[in-house]
Amino acid sequence: GRLFVNRVFHISAEMMFDLLFTDSSFMRRFMDIRKIIGASSTSWQREASGGMKRTLNYTITINNPLAGKFSTATETQTLYKESREGQYYMIDSEVYTHDVPYHDYFYTQNRYCIIRSSKHKCRLRIYTDVKYKKQPWGLVKSFITKNSWSGLEDYFRHLEAELLEEEAELTQGSGDA
Ligand code: YK8
């Protein structure tokens, strides 16, 4: 896997969770800019295991010439029961892109860790892994992995940049920046 984001933000852990994992205006705006359309989400639901789950459906716009312009996607997010509100959140998200070439071979697993570092600060880490449901031919596998990394890197760089903008807006005039 790869670590795409690893940074301390001047945003509380709780606020970071709300920004990324609820129907926040931040996420709605980010999806707008990324041309992720028609997003719908279930609410967070308690699992028998003690964790929480929600499922999102949306259509992504792709700028890779080897794929079509759009793909529907399903994202299942699991908030681990070890998470502690305001302190520590661990979320695993599995993303299936249904309409890209070789879509029946792979999915993407993103792990988000939000760790409180002080009252108004948290560390955000995002790890990503491309997972295989069935083993493709070696060349195909490296082709899928390479194309996935480049799309994921672009997405998470952009997400990090937008979070830094949000941080700047939130800390402006708060006096404790
Ligand atoms: C989520 C992983 C792969 C996919 C894409 C596939 C190209 C396949 C090309 C052939 C386009 C928002 C990605 C990046 C689309 C975007 C997905 C996002 C960023 C020739 C092999 C969507 C996180 C996420 C997970 C997986 C990403 C796809 O929140 O390269």
PDB file of C-alpha atoms and ligand atoms in Angstrom:
ATOM      1  CA  GLY A   1       0.000   0.000   0.000  1.00  0.00           C
ATOM      2  CA  ARG A   2       0.867   3.672  -0.014  1.00  0.00           C
ATOM      3  CA  LEU A   3       0.602   6.500   2.471  1.00  0.00           C
ATOM      4  CA  PHE A   4      -0.859   9.449   0.574  1.00  0.00           C
ATOM      5  CA  VAL A   5      -1.586  11.846   3.418  1.00  0.00           C
ATOM      6  CA  ASN A   6       0.237  12.154   6.746  1.00  0.00           C
ATOM      7  CA  ARG A   7      -0.081  15.593   8.258  1.00  0.00           C
ATOM      8  CA  VAL A   8      -1.175  17.536  11.328  1.00  0.00           C
ATOM      9  CA  PHE A   9      -4.046  19.938  10.714  1.00  0.00           C
ATOM     10  CA  HIS A  10      -5.198  22.784  12.897  1.00  0.00           C
ATOM     11  CA  ILE A  11      -8.621  21.163  12.966  1.00  0.00           C
ATOM     12  CA  SER A  12      -9.979  19.137  15.889  1.00  0.00           C
ATOM     13  CA  ALA A  13     -10.293  15.367  15.426  1.00  0.00           C
ATOM     14  CA  GLU A  14     -14.054  15.588  15.781  1.00  0.00           C
ATOM     15  CA  MET A  15     -14.309  18.341  13.176  1.00  0.00           C
ATOM     16  CA  MET A  16     -12.077  16.353  10.786  1.00  0.00           C
ATOM     17  CA  PHE A  17     -14.369  13.352  11.124  1.00  0.00           C
ATOM     18  CA  ASP A  18     -17.402  15.553  10.436  1.00  0.00           C
ATOM     19  CA  LEU A  19     -15.767  17.168   7.410  1.00  0.00           C
ATOM     20  CA  LEU A  20     -14.829  13.867   5.771  1.00  0.00           C
ATOM     21  CA  PHE A  21     -17.468  11.410   6.939  1.00  0.00           C
ATOM     22  CA  THR A  22     -20.751  13.250   7.186  1.00  0.00           C
ATOM     23  CA  ASP A  23     -22.790  15.101   4.586  1.00  0.00           C
ATOM     24  CA  SER A  24     -20.709  18.263   5.199  1.00  0.00           C
ATOM     25  CA  SER A  25     -20.668  21.309   2.953  1.00  0.00           C
ATOM     26  CA  PHE A  26     -16.890  20.726   2.658  1.00  0.00           C
ATOM     27  CA  MET A  27     -17.408  17.270   1.142  1.00  0.00           C
ATOM     28  CA  ARG A  28     -20.257  18.457  -1.060  1.00  0.00           C
ATOM     29  CA  ARG A  29     -18.056  21.238  -2.431  1.00  0.00           C
ATOM     30  CA  PHE A  30     -15.103  18.876  -2.909  1.00  0.00           C
ATOM     31  CA  MET A  31     -17.273  16.396  -4.805  1.00  0.00           C
ATOM     32  CA  ASP A  32     -18.541  19.262  -6.972  1.00  0.00           C
ATOM     33  CA  ILE A  33     -14.996  20.287  -7.908  1.00  0.00           C
ATOM     34  CA  ARG A  34     -14.022  16.645  -8.634  1.00  0.00           C
ATOM     35  CA  LYS A  35     -17.199  16.254 -10.699  1.00  0.00           C
ATOM     36  CA  ILE A  36     -18.403  13.419  -8.502  1.00  0.00           C
ATOM     37  CA  ILE A  37     -22.114  13.483  -9.153  1.00  0.00           C
ATOM     38  CA  GLY A  38     -25.347  12.020  -7.863  1.00  0.00           C
ATOM     39  CA  ALA A  39     -23.916  11.075  -4.479  1.00  0.00           C
ATOM     40  CA  SER A  40     -26.230   9.309  -2.071  1.00  0.00           C
ATOM     41  CA  SER A  41     -25.342   7.850   1.284  1.00  0.00           C
ATOM     42  CA  THR A  42     -26.935   5.733   3.974  1.00  0.00           C
ATOM     43  CA  SER A  43     -26.617   7.002   7.536  1.00  0.00           C
ATOM     44  CA  TRP A  44     -24.033   5.463   9.878  1.00  0.00           C
ATOM     45  CA  GLN A  45     -25.451   2.223  11.194  1.00  0.00           C
ATOM     46  CA  ARG A  46     -24.311   0.157  14.160  1.00  0.00           C
ATOM     47  CA  GLU A  47     -23.005  -3.311  13.286  1.00  0.00           C
ATOM     48  CA  ALA A  48     -23.198  -6.479  15.374  1.00  0.00           C
ATOM     49  CA  SER A  49     -19.375  -6.277  15.645  1.00  0.00           C
ATOM     50  CA  GLY A  50     -19.709  -2.928  17.466  1.00  0.00           C
ATOM     51  CA  GLY A  51     -18.417  -0.830  14.580  1.00  0.00           C
ATOM     52  CA  MET A  52     -20.463   1.428  12.313  1.00  0.00           C
ATOM     53  CA  LYS A  53     -21.048   1.216   8.588  1.00  0.00           C
ATOM     54  CA  ARG A  54     -22.363   3.374   5.783  1.00  0.00           C
ATOM     55  CA  THR A  55     -22.528   2.985   2.027  1.00  0.00           C
ATOM     56  CA  LEU A  56     -22.153   5.690  -0.603  1.00  0.00           C
ATOM     57  CA  ASN A  57     -23.060   5.543  -4.256  1.00  0.00           C
ATOM     58  CA  TYR A  58     -21.931   8.105  -6.794  1.00  0.00           C
ATOM     59  CA  THR A  59     -20.685   8.626 -10.327  1.00  0.00           C
ATOM     60  CA  ILE A  60     -17.070   9.706 -10.774  1.00  0.00           C
ATOM     61  CA  THR A  61     -15.662  11.652 -13.697  1.00  0.00           C
ATOM     62  CA  ILE A  62     -12.437  10.087 -14.966  1.00  0.00           C
ATOM     63  CA  ASN A  63      -9.600  11.838 -16.774  1.00  0.00           C
ATOM     64  CA  ASN A  64      -7.695   8.716 -17.793  1.00  0.00           C
ATOM     65  CA  PRO A  65      -7.847   8.218 -21.599  1.00  0.00           C
ATOM     66  CA  LEU A  66      -7.735   4.428 -21.094  1.00  0.00           C
ATOM     67  CA  ALA A  67     -11.086   4.440 -19.311  1.00  0.00           C
ATOM     68  CA  GLY A  68     -14.496   5.871 -20.148  1.00  0.00           C
ATOM     69  CA  LYS A  69     -15.384   9.383 -19.022  1.00  0.00           C
ATOM     70  CA  PHE A  70     -17.616   8.244 -16.134  1.00  0.00           C
ATOM     71  CA  SER A  71     -18.018   5.318 -13.805  1.00  0.00           C
ATOM     72  CA  THR A  72     -20.515   4.515 -11.118  1.00  0.00           C
ATOM     73  CA  ALA A  73     -18.905   3.604  -7.806  1.00  0.00           C
ATOM     74  CA  THR A  74     -19.902   2.098  -4.480  1.00  0.00           C
ATOM     75  CA  GLU A  75     -17.982   2.961  -1.351  1.00  0.00           C
ATOM     76  CA  THR A  76     -18.492   1.106   1.930  1.00  0.00           C
ATOM     77  CA  GLN A  77     -17.062   2.814   4.986  1.00  0.00           C
ATOM     78  CA  THR A  78     -16.486   1.051   8.299  1.00  0.00           C
ATOM     79  CA  LEU A  79     -15.784   3.006  11.462  1.00  0.00           C
ATOM     80  CA  TYR A  80     -13.939   0.667  13.789  1.00  0.00           C
ATOM     81  CA  LYS A  81     -15.316   0.089  17.236  1.00  0.00           C
ATOM     82  CA  GLU A  82     -11.889   0.946  18.722  1.00  0.00           C
ATOM     83  CA  SER A  83     -12.558   4.547  17.646  1.00  0.00           C
ATOM     84  CA  ARG A  84     -13.098   7.050  20.473  1.00  0.00           C
ATOM     85  CA  GLU A  85     -15.150  10.134  19.771  1.00  0.00           C
ATOM     86  CA  GLY A  86     -12.972  13.226  19.712  1.00  0.00           C
ATOM     87  CA  GLN A  87      -9.782  11.161  20.232  1.00  0.00           C
ATOM     88  CA  TYR A  88      -9.201   8.574  17.588  1.00  0.00           C
ATOM     89  CA  TYR A  89     -11.103   7.460  14.519  1.00  0.00           C
ATOM     90  CA  MET A  90     -10.185   4.631  12.180  1.00  0.00           C
ATOM     91  CA  ILE A  91     -12.228   4.235   9.014  1.00  0.00           C
ATOM     92  CA  ASP A  92     -11.713   1.653   6.296  1.00  0.00           C
ATOM     93  CA  SER A  93     -13.325   2.358   2.960  1.00  0.00           C
ATOM     94  CA  GLU A  94     -13.696  -0.084   0.096  1.00  0.00           C
ATOM     95  CA  VAL A  95     -14.330   1.497  -3.270  1.00  0.00           C
ATOM     96  CA  TYR A  96     -15.637  -0.474  -6.237  1.00  0.00           C
ATOM     97  CA  THR A  97     -15.582   1.333  -9.582  1.00  0.00           C
ATOM     98  CA  HIS A  98     -18.149  -0.593 -11.608  1.00  0.00           C
ATOM     99  CA  ASP A  99     -17.606   0.723 -15.133  1.00  0.00           C
ATOM    100  CA  VAL A 100     -13.829   0.886 -15.653  1.00  0.00           C
ATOM    101  CA  PRO A 101     -11.830  -1.700 -17.626  1.00  0.00           C
ATOM    102  CA  TYR A 102     -11.042  -4.793 -15.506  1.00  0.00           C
ATOM    103  CA  HIS A 103     -13.494  -3.620 -12.830  1.00  0.00           C
ATOM    104  CA  ASP A 104     -14.274  -7.249 -11.914  1.00  0.00           C
ATOM    105  CA  TYR A 105     -10.621  -7.802 -10.910  1.00  0.00           C
ATOM    106  CA  PHE A 106      -9.934  -5.092  -8.373  1.00  0.00           C
ATOM    107  CA  TYR A 107     -11.138  -2.629  -5.784  1.00  0.00           C
ATOM    108  CA  THR A 108      -9.445   0.017  -3.683  1.00  0.00           C
ATOM    109  CA  GLN A 109      -9.086   0.005   0.066  1.00  0.00           C
ATOM    110  CA  ASN A 110      -8.478   3.322   1.802  1.00  0.00           C
ATOM    111  CA  ARG A 111      -7.701   3.539   5.490  1.00  0.00           C
ATOM    112  CA  TYR A 112      -8.235   6.888   7.219  1.00  0.00           C
ATOM    113  CA  CYS A 113      -6.822   7.498  10.701  1.00  0.00           C
ATOM    114  CA  ILE A 114      -7.726  10.680  12.531  1.00  0.00           C
ATOM    115  CA  ILE A 115      -5.764  11.092  15.764  1.00  0.00           C
ATOM    116  CA  ARG A 116      -6.282  13.937  18.221  1.00  0.00           C
ATOM    117  CA  SER A 117      -3.010  15.719  18.907  1.00  0.00           C
ATOM    118  CA  SER A 118      -4.413  18.584  20.991  1.00  0.00           C
ATOM    119  CA  LYS A 119      -7.752  20.286  21.580  1.00  0.00           C
ATOM    120  CA  HIS A 120      -7.677  21.993  18.181  1.00  0.00           C
ATOM    121  CA  LYS A 121      -5.330  19.743  16.221  1.00  0.00           C
ATOM    122  CA  CYS A 122      -5.323  16.302  14.718  1.00  0.00           C
ATOM    123  CA  ARG A 123      -3.157  14.123  12.533  1.00  0.00           C
ATOM    124  CA  LEU A 124      -4.738  12.682   9.405  1.00  0.00           C
ATOM    125  CA  ARG A 125      -3.246   9.618   7.752  1.00  0.00           C
ATOM    126  CA  ILE A 126      -4.597   8.049   4.592  1.00  0.00           C
ATOM    127  CA  TYR A 127      -3.237   4.722   3.363  1.00  0.00           C
ATOM    128  CA  THR A 128      -4.356   3.168   0.142  1.00  0.00           C
ATOM    129  CA  ASP A 129      -4.101  -0.309  -1.266  1.00  0.00           C
ATOM    130  CA  VAL A 130      -5.259  -1.764  -4.568  1.00  0.00           C
ATOM    131  CA  LYS A 131      -6.778  -5.189  -3.849  1.00  0.00           C
ATOM    132  CA  TYR A 132      -7.447  -8.034  -6.240  1.00  0.00           C
ATOM    133  CA  LYS A 133     -10.591 -10.178  -6.214  1.00  0.00           C
ATOM    134  CA  LYS A 134      -9.113 -12.483  -8.815  1.00  0.00           C
ATOM    135  CA  GLN A 135      -5.551 -12.711 -10.043  1.00  0.00           C
ATOM    136  CA  PRO A 136      -5.087 -11.157 -13.474  1.00  0.00           C
ATOM    137  CA  TRP A 137      -2.233 -11.844 -15.824  1.00  0.00           C
ATOM    138  CA  GLY A 138       0.940 -10.132 -14.505  1.00  0.00           C
ATOM    139  CA  LEU A 139       1.017  -7.414 -17.150  1.00  0.00           C
ATOM    140  CA  VAL A 140      -2.627  -6.591 -16.617  1.00  0.00           C
ATOM    141  CA  LYS A 141      -2.086  -6.403 -12.878  1.00  0.00           C
ATOM    142  CA  SER A 142       0.746  -3.884 -13.163  1.00  0.00           C
ATOM    143  CA  PHE A 143      -1.330  -1.920 -15.671  1.00  0.00           C
ATOM    144  CA  ILE A 144      -4.283  -1.716 -13.277  1.00  0.00           C
ATOM    145  CA  THR A 145      -2.073  -0.873 -10.286  1.00  0.00           C
ATOM    146  CA  LYS A 146      -0.183   1.857 -12.154  1.00  0.00           C
ATOM    147  CA  ASN A 147      -3.360   3.484 -13.442  1.00  0.00           C
ATOM    148  CA  SER A 148      -5.008   3.278 -10.050  1.00  0.00           C
ATOM    149  CA  TRP A 149      -2.053   4.866  -8.210  1.00  0.00           C
ATOM    150  CA  SER A 150      -1.958   7.843 -10.527  1.00  0.00           C
ATOM    151  CA  GLY A 151      -5.693   8.496 -10.136  1.00  0.00           C
ATOM    152  CA  LEU A 152      -5.536   8.013  -6.364  1.00  0.00           C
ATOM    153  CA  GLU A 153      -2.513  10.246  -5.958  1.00  0.00           C
ATOM    154  CA  ASP A 154      -4.224  13.039  -7.848  1.00  0.00           C
ATOM    155  CA  TYR A 155      -7.387  12.652  -5.753  1.00  0.00           C
ATOM    156  CA  PHE A 156      -5.681  12.627  -2.340  1.00  0.00           C
ATOM    157  CA  ARG A 157      -3.286  15.491  -3.213  1.00  0.00           C
ATOM    158  CA  HIS A 158      -6.312  17.537  -4.090  1.00  0.00           C
ATOM    159  CA  LEU A 159      -8.157  16.483  -0.925  1.00  0.00           C
ATOM    160  CA  GLU A 160      -5.148  17.494   1.182  1.00  0.00           C
ATOM    161  CA  ALA A 161      -4.959  20.878  -0.556  1.00  0.00           C
ATOM    162  CA  GLU A 162      -8.675  21.524   0.041  1.00  0.00           C
ATOM    163  CA  LEU A 163      -8.303  20.543   3.707  1.00  0.00           C
ATOM    164  CA  LEU A 164      -5.466  23.065   4.046  1.00  0.00           C
ATOM    165  CA  GLU A 165      -7.771  25.734   2.608  1.00  0.00           C
ATOM    166  CA  GLU A 166     -10.494  24.747   5.032  1.00  0.00           C
ATOM    167  CA  GLU A 167      -7.976  24.892   7.883  1.00  0.00           C
ATOM    168  CA  ALA A 168      -6.983  28.412   6.850  1.00  0.00           C
ATOM    169  CA  GLU A 169     -10.626  29.505   6.827  1.00  0.00           C
ATOM    170  CA  LEU A 170     -11.376  27.875  10.165  1.00  0.00           C
ATOM    171  CA  THR A 171      -8.344  29.319  11.981  1.00  0.00           C
ATOM    172  CA  GLN A 172      -8.701  32.782  10.518  1.00  0.00           C
ATOM    173  CA  GLY A 173      -9.506  35.173  13.331  1.00  0.00           C
ATOM    174  CA  SER A 174      -9.822  32.417  15.914  1.00  0.00           C
ATOM    175  CA  GLY A 175      -6.733  33.894  17.609  1.00  0.00           C
ATOM    176  CA  ASP A 176      -5.131  30.571  18.468  1.00  0.00           C
ATOM    177  CA  ALA A 177      -3.534  29.747  15.146  1.00  0.00           C
TER     178      ALA A 177
HETATM  179  C1  YK8 B   1     -13.219   7.759  -3.366  1.00  0.00           C
HETATM  180  C2  YK8 B   1      -9.134   3.646  -8.368  1.00  0.00           C
HETATM  181  C3  YK8 B   1      -8.963   3.377  -9.865  1.00  0.00           C
HETATM  182  C4  YK8 B   1      -9.801   4.435 -10.601  1.00  0.00           C
HETATM  183  C5  YK8 B   1      -9.239   4.717 -12.015  1.00  0.00           C
HETATM  184  C6  YK8 B   1      -9.366   3.418 -12.791  1.00  0.00           C
HETATM  185  C7  YK8 B   1      -8.758   3.457 -14.123  1.00  0.00           C
HETATM  186  C8  YK8 B   1      -8.668   2.077 -14.661  1.00  0.00           C
HETATM  187  C9  YK8 B   1      -7.938   2.116 -15.947  1.00  0.00           C
HETATM  188  C10 YK8 B   1      -7.674   0.781 -16.530  1.00  0.00           C
HETATM  189  C11 YK8 B   1      -9.962   5.829 -12.733  1.00  0.00           C
HETATM  190  C12 YK8 B   1     -13.423   8.684  -4.548  1.00  0.00           C
HETATM  191  C13 YK8 B   1      -9.946   5.563  -9.567  1.00  0.00           C
HETATM  192  C14 YK8 B   1      -8.676   6.419  -9.424  1.00  0.00           C
HETATM  193  C15 YK8 B   1     -11.165   6.459  -9.690  1.00  0.00           C
HETATM  194  C16 YK8 B   1     -11.401   7.307  -8.455  1.00  0.00           C
HETATM  195  C17 YK8 B   1     -11.530   6.483  -7.154  1.00  0.00           C
HETATM  196  C18 YK8 B   1     -11.670   7.376  -5.877  1.00  0.00           C
HETATM  197  C19 YK8 B   1     -10.622   8.491  -5.886  1.00  0.00           C
HETATM  198  C20 YK8 B   1      -7.121   0.945 -17.885  1.00  0.00           C
HETATM  199  C21 YK8 B   1      -6.999  -0.220 -15.661  1.00  0.00           C
HETATM  200  C22 YK8 B   1     -13.079   7.971  -5.858  1.00  0.00           C
HETATM  201  C23 YK8 B   1     -11.793   7.254  -3.337  1.00  0.00           C
HETATM  202  C24 YK8 B   1     -11.470   6.589  -4.647  1.00  0.00           C
HETATM  203  C25 YK8 B   1     -11.055   5.301  -4.647  1.00  0.00           C
HETATM  204  C26 YK8 B   1     -10.640   4.587  -5.855  1.00  0.00           C
HETATM  205  C27 YK8 B   1     -10.359   5.515  -7.027  1.00  0.00           C
HETATM  206  C28 YK8 B   1     -10.218   4.712  -8.323  1.00  0.00           C
HETATM  207  O1  YK8 B   1     -13.532   8.407  -2.144  1.00  0.00           O
HETATM  208  O2  YK8 B   1      -7.879   5.069 -11.964  1.00  0.00           O
END
